RNA sequence: GCCGCGGUGGCGGAACUGGCAUACGCGCAUGGCUUAGGACCAUGUUCCGAAAGGAUUGAGAGUUCGAAUCUCUCCCGCGGCACCA
């Protein structure tokens, strides 16, 4: 008997399969399609490991099974090859990432083939191929055009080791997801993808994904973090202000623009309002108008002067002349005499030319507020900056409803005049219990209110302290809360009309909601803790339990709402005091990286035109060759150093411009790759509609839990967007998600080089062969469970395949025409079980069923027909493709076993003819009976009562009840 | 703290909608074959007990003729989120 030579046989068939293109997916066949996907690997220098093998084998078994079930199966593979390791390797060894990537891919491909994976290699893709990332960039441009890719400066997560910014999703426990380094906060200009615009769709889509595991859906749901509540404005009181004087601009009158609206809003709140009608508005003279205001208006320390455009010059002149006021609000004030519309306004320019005595002006008002419109068409933003510098104030940039603040209503102005804190709460029913306010240290209001608070230095000190803390210590749960009161600043509770104190405390987070909260210490644990520490009033407004009671109950001390339940009151009070609002925890996706080895972001910055998209015809923007890959660490990508690449002509005005030098994150290429597999060579579109329709959505996606709120969320986002853009045909990308457990080392620890417990799959293949490795990997435990590798355990599978081989040698020669009844019965049951097990990803039990079948075969060696043996080989083929192919050919077949039809079972044999009956007496097993299947209750009862042991237990007892389960059991309940 | 998943022999794990708990495999034991073997074959292997018999699915209660499976309370382990208002 020949021994099974796994090395020679496995190699032989791998070569043959490749040559014959056995696993190529046809775009045109009439069979039902099945798109099976695995997460394509990153080709690292270390090669592929056990973590890859598990899902890939599962996908492979599943694919092979469906090919035999008459499906056209697409099981593709590619390389997610951008990313830091290749770049870090380049840094260390000086090898260009392109070169090391090619080498690593070659090696990984060899590994995959040695594992007998049935991928369709003709569709192999590589995210670093310009023909591929051309489309990654193209998709980015679609986001940009839709306003969903934007640039902003903000505090982002920064990994000091990888020297790059990170997305929220890439920060695990305050550490970098890649390297584990503590993440810092850094203020940077970054590209963002507006994933928050899709929060609702991402959430709603989950409901349709009925074949996704609940755990995966829940995790995404929690990550998106939807909560319903209300946004409520708390006015900030300033008792020193009694009156407003509004100075209109050039070519304007008190009834123009938003003045009437403003006047009414202010008067409604009990303020005195004056809007003098200025002389000669068409050709305004600042000195003449200043004289006019001096004569006609009352200006004192309870007055706030509000000015629009030219009126600002008049306002400044008034202070220059020594008028003391409480505050000055300057809206779109011209200070340079230059205008965006290039029109000449000689009287304005002349007024500006006279200059201002800013020192004097500064002394005559407690504060200056400078409002700048980002969409202004007249006064350049530059003018606001000049003003800010001279008045020691930060210009506040907002977008006016109509350019140059010319709308009939301009809420931004009102907001400046009547500062208020906007808060978000899920419990508007507790508003009567809001006894103080908390704002985050980064809140803009802190900056603007600090100057008028009485304890400026305390606050400044606190802000310094907060700045020093890193994110982890700041958000640690059990940390004692700290804060400082903004003394002299009071908010007004819109429900009770009481003035309540305002605190700056870092338990309010700028990143969520509005960065400010109403604190209800009686009904919020955090507020309770804070109130206790700082002796703030605690007022119970919902009855229900011990304070802080946070649940639902009956309202008390809440005016007309007394007696209502929280549930009833929440929607009503949300509407009365604010507006209902939905909040998400999801943040926009920080999409730029300050590294070399990634897709260049296809954007050009022009001095005149601003941010301009690279025209689609110029794609791809290829990565240039560089000498040095070092990240600069300053927040600039290494690309910035390549002048010839960076400096370009603006595609719009042809003026001098610069390329965006940040690259895309690792997740970009994988956010759409499954689409490309359907049409990998297409040069005109990312994939044709026809082929997308043929193959997508993916039917089954095998992958890890660790990608749930990363790749899986990102790629759903991209797909939903591309669906809205009518680029793809399926709304959701993956119909079914099958997660797998981690493979731990024998010691129950994670496999790692430093622990020295790594099991290298290639060594196992060398020693036992791919079939043994694949089967053992599947046999370790349920596919979704974490399992531990066991060196000894693998021998069980090896013995099974050895026995299969040996029996195969015997069965080539002596066979019977018809298998015995026992063989047929076990075989048919096994077909049934293996079929449903593979359909349901229960590979471990499928294997044990095959073991049982083989054991039966060994007992019945001489009673096995050729057909029965062939059925066994077919059942085993998806799991052990090589040995079964060899045995199949040994039986004289020409074609591949993997193209054979899956065995069908005969229900007649799959069912037992004899069944074992359990005889219970009051629920305890007292005997077992062998009966014909389908025996009647009466027959079973007769036989049971005849049993000696049963008789023994029935003596002196009365049967009061009889329970009969067909083919299973009979139970006598006795007294 | 919140959310989710799980706890079955010495070990990995079976048990479909409540119906013989411990399939299959590892390990172990005994015997055989063998110069030898992480080889092969046979038998046994949840625990207590010589046996009859009894106990047993993290602990405790409940529903039921009958519970690993359903309900409640608690304990332990794993994963996710984490001052999210």
PDB file of C-alpha atoms in Angstrom, chain A residues 55-275:
ATOM      1  CA  UNK A  55     -11.727  32.864   7.465  1.00  0.00           C
ATOM      2  CA  UNK A  56     -10.080  32.050   4.155  1.00  0.00           C
ATOM      3  CA  UNK A  57     -10.562  28.321   4.668  1.00  0.00           C
ATOM      4  CA  UNK A  58     -14.156  28.870   5.734  1.00  0.00           C
ATOM      5  CA  UNK A  59     -14.759  30.938   2.603  1.00  0.00           C
ATOM      6  CA  UNK A  60     -13.013  28.330   0.525  1.00  0.00           C
ATOM      7  CA  UNK A  61     -15.024  25.408   1.893  1.00  0.00           C
ATOM      8  CA  UNK A  62     -18.186  27.412   1.431  1.00  0.00           C
ATOM      9  CA  UNK A  63     -17.258  28.392  -2.142  1.00  0.00           C
ATOM     10  CA  UNK A  64     -16.326  24.868  -3.144  1.00  0.00           C
ATOM     11  CA  UNK A  65     -19.545  23.582  -1.625  1.00  0.00           C
ATOM     12  CA  UNK A  66     -21.665  26.009  -3.648  1.00  0.00           C
ATOM     13  CA  UNK A  67     -19.769  25.317  -6.853  1.00  0.00           C
ATOM     14  CA  UNK A  68     -20.775  21.684  -6.388  1.00  0.00           C
ATOM     15  CA  UNK A  69     -24.310  22.891  -5.670  1.00  0.00           C
ATOM     16  CA  UNK A  70     -24.560  24.265  -9.195  1.00  0.00           C
ATOM     17  CA  UNK A  71     -23.837  27.896  -8.343  1.00  0.00           C
ATOM     18  CA  UNK A  72     -21.561  30.269 -10.217  1.00  0.00           C
ATOM     19  CA  UNK A  73     -19.303  31.248  -7.363  1.00  0.00           C
ATOM     20  CA  UNK A  74     -17.185  34.376  -7.275  1.00  0.00           C
ATOM     21  CA  UNK A  75     -14.437  33.949  -4.676  1.00  0.00           C
ATOM     22  CA  UNK A  76     -11.915  36.675  -5.424  1.00  0.00           C
ATOM     23  CA  UNK A  77      -8.701  37.843  -3.837  1.00  0.00           C
ATOM     24  CA  UNK A  78      -6.542  40.939  -3.857  1.00  0.00           C
ATOM     25  CA  UNK A  79      -4.110  42.987  -1.841  1.00  0.00           C
ATOM     26  CA  UNK A  80      -4.762  45.840   0.524  1.00  0.00           C
ATOM     27  CA  UNK A  81      -1.227  47.029   0.116  1.00  0.00           C
ATOM     28  CA  UNK A  82      -1.067  50.678   1.163  1.00  0.00           C
ATOM     29  CA  UNK A  83      -0.154  51.306   4.741  1.00  0.00           C
ATOM     30  CA  UNK A  84       2.421  51.993   7.350  1.00  0.00           C
ATOM     31  CA  UNK A  85       4.382  48.707   7.628  1.00  0.00           C
ATOM     32  CA  UNK A  86       5.660  48.921   4.057  1.00  0.00           C
ATOM     33  CA  UNK A  87       6.586  52.505   4.668  1.00  0.00           C
ATOM     34  CA  UNK A  88       8.285  51.777   7.973  1.00  0.00           C
ATOM     35  CA  UNK A  89      10.189  48.958   6.297  1.00  0.00           C
ATOM     36  CA  UNK A  90      11.285  51.420   3.634  1.00  0.00           C
ATOM     37  CA  UNK A  91      12.478  53.783   6.342  1.00  0.00           C
ATOM     38  CA  UNK A  92      14.539  51.093   7.974  1.00  0.00           C
ATOM     39  CA  UNK A  93      15.935  49.287   4.965  1.00  0.00           C
ATOM     40  CA  UNK A  94      15.722  51.947   2.260  1.00  0.00           C
ATOM     41  CA  UNK A  95      13.716  49.658  -0.001  1.00  0.00           C
ATOM     42  CA  UNK A  96      10.953  51.441  -1.860  1.00  0.00           C
ATOM     43  CA  UNK A  97       7.536  50.331  -0.582  1.00  0.00           C
ATOM     44  CA  UNK A  98       6.559  49.483  -4.123  1.00  0.00           C
ATOM     45  CA  UNK A  99       9.366  46.942  -4.353  1.00  0.00           C
ATOM     46  CA  UNK A 100       8.852  45.348  -0.947  1.00  0.00           C
ATOM     47  CA  UNK A 101       5.115  45.186  -1.631  1.00  0.00           C
ATOM     48  CA  UNK A 102       5.617  43.305  -4.884  1.00  0.00           C
ATOM     49  CA  UNK A 103       7.901  40.862  -3.121  1.00  0.00           C
ATOM     50  CA  UNK A 104       5.502  40.338  -0.236  1.00  0.00           C
ATOM     51  CA  UNK A 105       2.595  39.788  -2.575  1.00  0.00           C
ATOM     52  CA  UNK A 106       4.527  37.158  -4.464  1.00  0.00           C
ATOM     53  CA  UNK A 107       5.232  35.336  -1.240  1.00  0.00           C
ATOM     54  CA  UNK A 108       1.694  35.597   0.123  1.00  0.00           C
ATOM     55  CA  UNK A 109       0.288  34.377  -3.149  1.00  0.00           C
ATOM     56  CA  UNK A 110       2.482  31.300  -2.930  1.00  0.00           C
ATOM     57  CA  UNK A 111       1.181  30.680   0.567  1.00  0.00           C
ATOM     58  CA  UNK A 112      -2.459  30.978  -0.476  1.00  0.00           C
ATOM     59  CA  UNK A 113      -1.928  28.586  -3.325  1.00  0.00           C
ATOM     60  CA  UNK A 114      -0.147  26.113  -1.086  1.00  0.00           C
ATOM     61  CA  UNK A 115      -3.221  26.145   1.142  1.00  0.00           C
ATOM     62  CA  UNK A 116      -5.378  25.039  -1.778  1.00  0.00           C
ATOM     63  CA  UNK A 117      -7.497  28.193  -1.854  1.00  0.00           C
ATOM     64  CA  UNK A 118      -9.891  28.232  -4.790  1.00  0.00           C
ATOM     65  CA  UNK A 119      -9.597  31.928  -5.580  1.00  0.00           C
ATOM     66  CA  UNK A 120     -10.276  33.274  -9.028  1.00  0.00           C
ATOM     67  CA  UNK A 121      -6.804  34.684  -9.613  1.00  0.00           C
ATOM     68  CA  UNK A 122      -7.806  36.329 -12.865  1.00  0.00           C
ATOM     69  CA  UNK A 123      -9.533  39.042 -10.824  1.00  0.00           C
ATOM     70  CA  UNK A 124      -6.620  39.770  -8.514  1.00  0.00           C
ATOM     71  CA  UNK A 125      -6.513  43.444  -7.529  1.00  0.00           C
ATOM     72  CA  UNK A 126      -4.005  45.625  -5.726  1.00  0.00           C
ATOM     73  CA  UNK A 127      -4.955  48.884  -4.011  1.00  0.00           C
ATOM     74  CA  UNK A 128      -1.532  50.401  -4.759  1.00  0.00           C
ATOM     75  CA  UNK A 129      -1.920  49.914  -8.491  1.00  0.00           C
ATOM     76  CA  UNK A 130      -2.570  53.354 -10.083  1.00  0.00           C
ATOM     77  CA  UNK A 131      -5.260  51.743 -12.240  1.00  0.00           C
ATOM     78  CA  UNK A 132      -6.993  50.791  -8.989  1.00  0.00           C
ATOM     79  CA  UNK A 133      -6.426  53.899  -6.888  1.00  0.00           C
ATOM     80  CA  UNK A 134      -7.483  56.037  -9.805  1.00  0.00           C
ATOM     81  CA  UNK A 135     -10.979  54.982  -8.774  1.00  0.00           C
ATOM     82  CA  UNK A 136     -10.353  55.429  -5.072  1.00  0.00           C
ATOM     83  CA  UNK A 137      -9.460  59.009  -5.942  1.00  0.00           C
ATOM     84  CA  UNK A 138     -12.440  59.284  -8.244  1.00  0.00           C
ATOM     85  CA  UNK A 139     -14.762  58.290  -5.416  1.00  0.00           C
ATOM     86  CA  UNK A 140     -13.109  60.884  -3.201  1.00  0.00           C
ATOM     87  CA  UNK A 141     -13.884  63.519  -5.826  1.00  0.00           C
ATOM     88  CA  UNK A 142     -17.535  62.465  -5.822  1.00  0.00           C
ATOM     89  CA  UNK A 143     -17.582  62.955  -2.060  1.00  0.00           C
ATOM     90  CA  UNK A 144     -15.939  66.340  -2.545  1.00  0.00           C
ATOM     91  CA  UNK A 145     -18.427  67.421  -5.172  1.00  0.00           C
ATOM     92  CA  UNK A 146     -21.300  66.337  -2.973  1.00  0.00           C
ATOM     93  CA  UNK A 147     -19.905  68.461  -0.152  1.00  0.00           C
ATOM     94  CA  UNK A 148     -19.121  65.403   1.915  1.00  0.00           C
ATOM     95  CA  UNK A 149     -15.349  65.777   1.802  1.00  0.00           C
ATOM     96  CA  UNK A 150     -14.238  68.952   3.488  1.00  0.00           C
ATOM     97  CA  UNK A 151     -11.216  70.540   5.011  1.00  0.00           C
ATOM     98  CA  UNK A 152     -11.262  71.855   8.520  1.00  0.00           C
ATOM     99  CA  UNK A 153      -8.981  72.703  11.340  1.00  0.00           C
ATOM    100  CA  UNK A 154      -9.751  70.900  14.514  1.00  0.00           C
ATOM    101  CA  UNK A 155      -8.448  68.957  17.425  1.00  0.00           C
ATOM    102  CA  UNK A 156      -7.719  65.501  16.132  1.00  0.00           C
ATOM    103  CA  UNK A 157      -6.147  62.334  17.420  1.00  0.00           C
ATOM    104  CA  UNK A 158      -2.446  62.213  16.675  1.00  0.00           C
ATOM    105  CA  UNK A 159      -0.178  59.207  16.994  1.00  0.00           C
ATOM    106  CA  UNK A 160       3.286  60.456  17.985  1.00  0.00           C
ATOM    107  CA  UNK A 161       4.956  57.216  16.946  1.00  0.00           C
ATOM    108  CA  UNK A 162       3.403  56.800  13.517  1.00  0.00           C
ATOM    109  CA  UNK A 163       3.463  60.584  13.214  1.00  0.00           C
ATOM    110  CA  UNK A 164       0.068  60.805  11.642  1.00  0.00           C
ATOM    111  CA  UNK A 165      -3.478  61.808  12.431  1.00  0.00           C
ATOM    112  CA  UNK A 166      -6.025  59.111  13.185  1.00  0.00           C
ATOM    113  CA  UNK A 167      -9.756  58.696  12.824  1.00  0.00           C
ATOM    114  CA  UNK A 168     -11.912  58.278  15.892  1.00  0.00           C
ATOM    115  CA  UNK A 169     -12.437  54.631  14.979  1.00  0.00           C
ATOM    116  CA  UNK A 170      -8.696  54.012  14.989  1.00  0.00           C
ATOM    117  CA  UNK A 171      -8.283  54.937  18.632  1.00  0.00           C
ATOM    118  CA  UNK A 172      -8.730  51.984  20.973  1.00  0.00           C
ATOM    119  CA  UNK A 173      -8.660  52.737  24.712  1.00  0.00           C
ATOM    120  CA  UNK A 174      -6.912  56.004  23.980  1.00  0.00           C
ATOM    121  CA  UNK A 175      -4.169  54.245  22.030  1.00  0.00           C
ATOM    122  CA  UNK A 176      -3.260  53.971  18.380  1.00  0.00           C
ATOM    123  CA  UNK A 177      -4.994  50.991  16.819  1.00  0.00           C
ATOM    124  CA  UNK A 178      -1.839  50.049  14.882  1.00  0.00           C
ATOM    125  CA  UNK A 179       1.032  50.502  17.277  1.00  0.00           C
ATOM    126  CA  UNK A 180      -0.557  50.903  20.701  1.00  0.00           C
ATOM    127  CA  UNK A 181       1.062  54.270  21.395  1.00  0.00           C
ATOM    128  CA  UNK A 182      -0.889  56.740  23.512  1.00  0.00           C
ATOM    129  CA  UNK A 183      -2.738  59.093  21.253  1.00  0.00           C
ATOM    130  CA  UNK A 184      -2.325  62.847  21.648  1.00  0.00           C
ATOM    131  CA  UNK A 185      -4.612  65.679  20.680  1.00  0.00           C
ATOM    132  CA  UNK A 186      -3.322  68.026  18.061  1.00  0.00           C
ATOM    133  CA  UNK A 187      -4.856  70.988  16.344  1.00  0.00           C
ATOM    134  CA  UNK A 188      -4.463  70.446  12.620  1.00  0.00           C
ATOM    135  CA  UNK A 189      -5.886  71.191   9.247  1.00  0.00           C
ATOM    136  CA  UNK A 190      -7.376  67.923   8.057  1.00  0.00           C
ATOM    137  CA  UNK A 191      -9.605  66.415   5.441  1.00  0.00           C
ATOM    138  CA  UNK A 192     -12.781  64.898   6.755  1.00  0.00           C
ATOM    139  CA  UNK A 193     -15.420  62.689   5.183  1.00  0.00           C
ATOM    140  CA  UNK A 194     -18.833  63.623   6.415  1.00  0.00           C
ATOM    141  CA  UNK A 195     -19.927  60.192   7.587  1.00  0.00           C
ATOM    142  CA  UNK A 196     -22.251  61.906  10.065  1.00  0.00           C
ATOM    143  CA  UNK A 197     -24.441  62.897   7.123  1.00  0.00           C
ATOM    144  CA  UNK A 198     -25.060  59.184   6.705  1.00  0.00           C
ATOM    145  CA  UNK A 199     -25.604  58.391  10.386  1.00  0.00           C
ATOM    146  CA  UNK A 200     -29.310  57.899   9.937  1.00  0.00           C
ATOM    147  CA  UNK A 201     -28.933  55.796   6.794  1.00  0.00           C
ATOM    148  CA  UNK A 202     -26.212  53.662   8.314  1.00  0.00           C
ATOM    149  CA  UNK A 203     -28.470  53.033  11.260  1.00  0.00           C
ATOM    150  CA  UNK A 204     -31.638  52.439   9.281  1.00  0.00           C
ATOM    151  CA  UNK A 205     -29.846  50.073   6.911  1.00  0.00           C
ATOM    152  CA  UNK A 206     -28.983  47.764   9.790  1.00  0.00           C
ATOM    153  CA  UNK A 207     -32.634  46.842  10.147  1.00  0.00           C
ATOM    154  CA  UNK A 208     -32.625  45.298   6.684  1.00  0.00           C
ATOM    155  CA  UNK A 209     -29.500  43.271   7.325  1.00  0.00           C
ATOM    156  CA  UNK A 210     -31.409  40.352   8.745  1.00  0.00           C
ATOM    157  CA  UNK A 211     -28.584  37.929   8.094  1.00  0.00           C
ATOM    158  CA  UNK A 212     -26.029  39.870  10.074  1.00  0.00           C
ATOM    159  CA  UNK A 213     -25.197  38.713  13.605  1.00  0.00           C
ATOM    160  CA  UNK A 214     -26.952  40.791  16.239  1.00  0.00           C
ATOM    161  CA  UNK A 215     -23.653  41.478  17.977  1.00  0.00           C
ATOM    162  CA  UNK A 216     -22.202  43.150  14.887  1.00  0.00           C
ATOM    163  CA  UNK A 217     -25.297  45.233  14.314  1.00  0.00           C
ATOM    164  CA  UNK A 218     -25.455  46.262  17.953  1.00  0.00           C
ATOM    165  CA  UNK A 219     -21.851  47.343  17.960  1.00  0.00           C
ATOM    166  CA  UNK A 220     -22.401  49.538  14.930  1.00  0.00           C
ATOM    167  CA  UNK A 221     -25.594  50.874  16.446  1.00  0.00           C
ATOM    168  CA  UNK A 222     -23.816  51.819  19.661  1.00  0.00           C
ATOM    169  CA  UNK A 223     -20.983  53.375  17.748  1.00  0.00           C
ATOM    170  CA  UNK A 224     -23.373  55.575  15.775  1.00  0.00           C
ATOM    171  CA  UNK A 225     -24.951  56.343  19.140  1.00  0.00           C
ATOM    172  CA  UNK A 226     -28.232  57.960  18.272  1.00  0.00           C
ATOM    173  CA  UNK A 227     -30.071  59.760  21.021  1.00  0.00           C
ATOM    174  CA  UNK A 228     -33.223  61.785  20.882  1.00  0.00           C
ATOM    175  CA  UNK A 229     -33.627  64.894  22.915  1.00  0.00           C
ATOM    176  CA  UNK A 230     -33.915  68.626  22.603  1.00  0.00           C
ATOM    177  CA  UNK A 231     -31.700  71.566  21.947  1.00  0.00           C
ATOM    178  CA  UNK A 232     -32.544  74.317  24.390  1.00  0.00           C
ATOM    179  CA  UNK A 233     -31.207  77.844  24.612  1.00  0.00           C
ATOM    180  CA  UNK A 234     -30.348  79.315  27.982  1.00  0.00           C
ATOM    181  CA  UNK A 235     -29.957  83.105  27.726  1.00  0.00           C
ATOM    182  CA  UNK A 236     -26.981  84.621  29.460  1.00  0.00           C
ATOM    183  CA  UNK A 237     -28.001  87.443  31.714  1.00  0.00           C
ATOM    184  CA  UNK A 238     -26.195  90.715  31.708  1.00  0.00           C
ATOM    185  CA  UNK A 239     -28.003  93.135  33.975  1.00  0.00           C
ATOM    186  CA  UNK A 240     -25.704  95.958  33.077  1.00  0.00           C
ATOM    187  CA  UNK A 241     -27.104  96.228  29.558  1.00  0.00           C
ATOM    188  CA  UNK A 242     -30.256  98.337  29.227  1.00  0.00           C
ATOM    189  CA  UNK A 243     -30.188  99.740  25.739  1.00  0.00           C
ATOM    190  CA  UNK A 244     -28.960  99.163  22.254  1.00  0.00           C
ATOM    191  CA  UNK A 245     -28.017 101.755  19.645  1.00  0.00           C
ATOM    192  CA  UNK A 246     -27.913 100.362  16.151  1.00  0.00           C
ATOM    193  CA  UNK A 247     -25.885 102.218  13.512  1.00  0.00           C
ATOM    194  CA  UNK A 248     -26.796 101.270   9.973  1.00  0.00           C
ATOM    195  CA  UNK A 249     -24.427 101.285   7.028  1.00  0.00           C
ATOM    196  CA  UNK A 250     -23.944 103.056   3.744  1.00  0.00           C
ATOM    197  CA  UNK A 251     -26.908 103.352   1.366  1.00  0.00           C
ATOM    198  CA  UNK A 252     -29.214 101.973   4.038  1.00  0.00           C
ATOM    199  CA  UNK A 253     -32.035 102.995   6.368  1.00  0.00           C
ATOM    200  CA  UNK A 254     -33.412 101.790   9.720  1.00  0.00           C
ATOM    201  CA  UNK A 255     -36.147  99.878   7.907  1.00  0.00           C
ATOM    202  CA  UNK A 256     -33.675  97.992   5.699  1.00  0.00           C
ATOM    203  CA  UNK A 257     -31.994  94.664   6.217  1.00  0.00           C
ATOM    204  CA  UNK A 258     -32.504  92.946   9.567  1.00  0.00           C
ATOM    205  CA  UNK A 259     -32.831  96.156  11.620  1.00  0.00           C
ATOM    206  CA  UNK A 260     -36.624  96.013  12.109  1.00  0.00           C
ATOM    207  CA  UNK A 261     -36.414  92.355  13.066  1.00  0.00           C
ATOM    208  CA  UNK A 262     -33.565  93.002  15.467  1.00  0.00           C
ATOM    209  CA  UNK A 263     -35.369  95.906  17.028  1.00  0.00           C
ATOM    210  CA  UNK A 264     -38.428  93.825  17.692  1.00  0.00           C
ATOM    211  CA  UNK A 265     -36.480  90.897  19.089  1.00  0.00           C
ATOM    212  CA  UNK A 266     -34.649  93.191  21.489  1.00  0.00           C
ATOM    213  CA  UNK A 267     -37.698  95.178  22.542  1.00  0.00           C
ATOM    214  CA  UNK A 268     -39.555  91.946  23.205  1.00  0.00           C
ATOM    215  CA  UNK A 269     -36.880  91.204  25.723  1.00  0.00           C
ATOM    216  CA  UNK A 270     -37.370  94.555  27.440  1.00  0.00           C
ATOM    217  CA  UNK A 271     -34.481  96.533  26.008  1.00  0.00           C
ATOM    218  CA  UNK A 272     -34.565 100.062  24.765  1.00  0.00           C
ATOM    219  CA  UNK A 273     -33.573 100.255  21.104  1.00  0.00           C
ATOM    220  CA  UNK A 274     -32.565 103.255  19.021  1.00  0.00           C
ATOM    221  CA  UNK A 275     -31.831 103.166  15.318  1.00  0.00           C
TER     222      UNK A 275
END
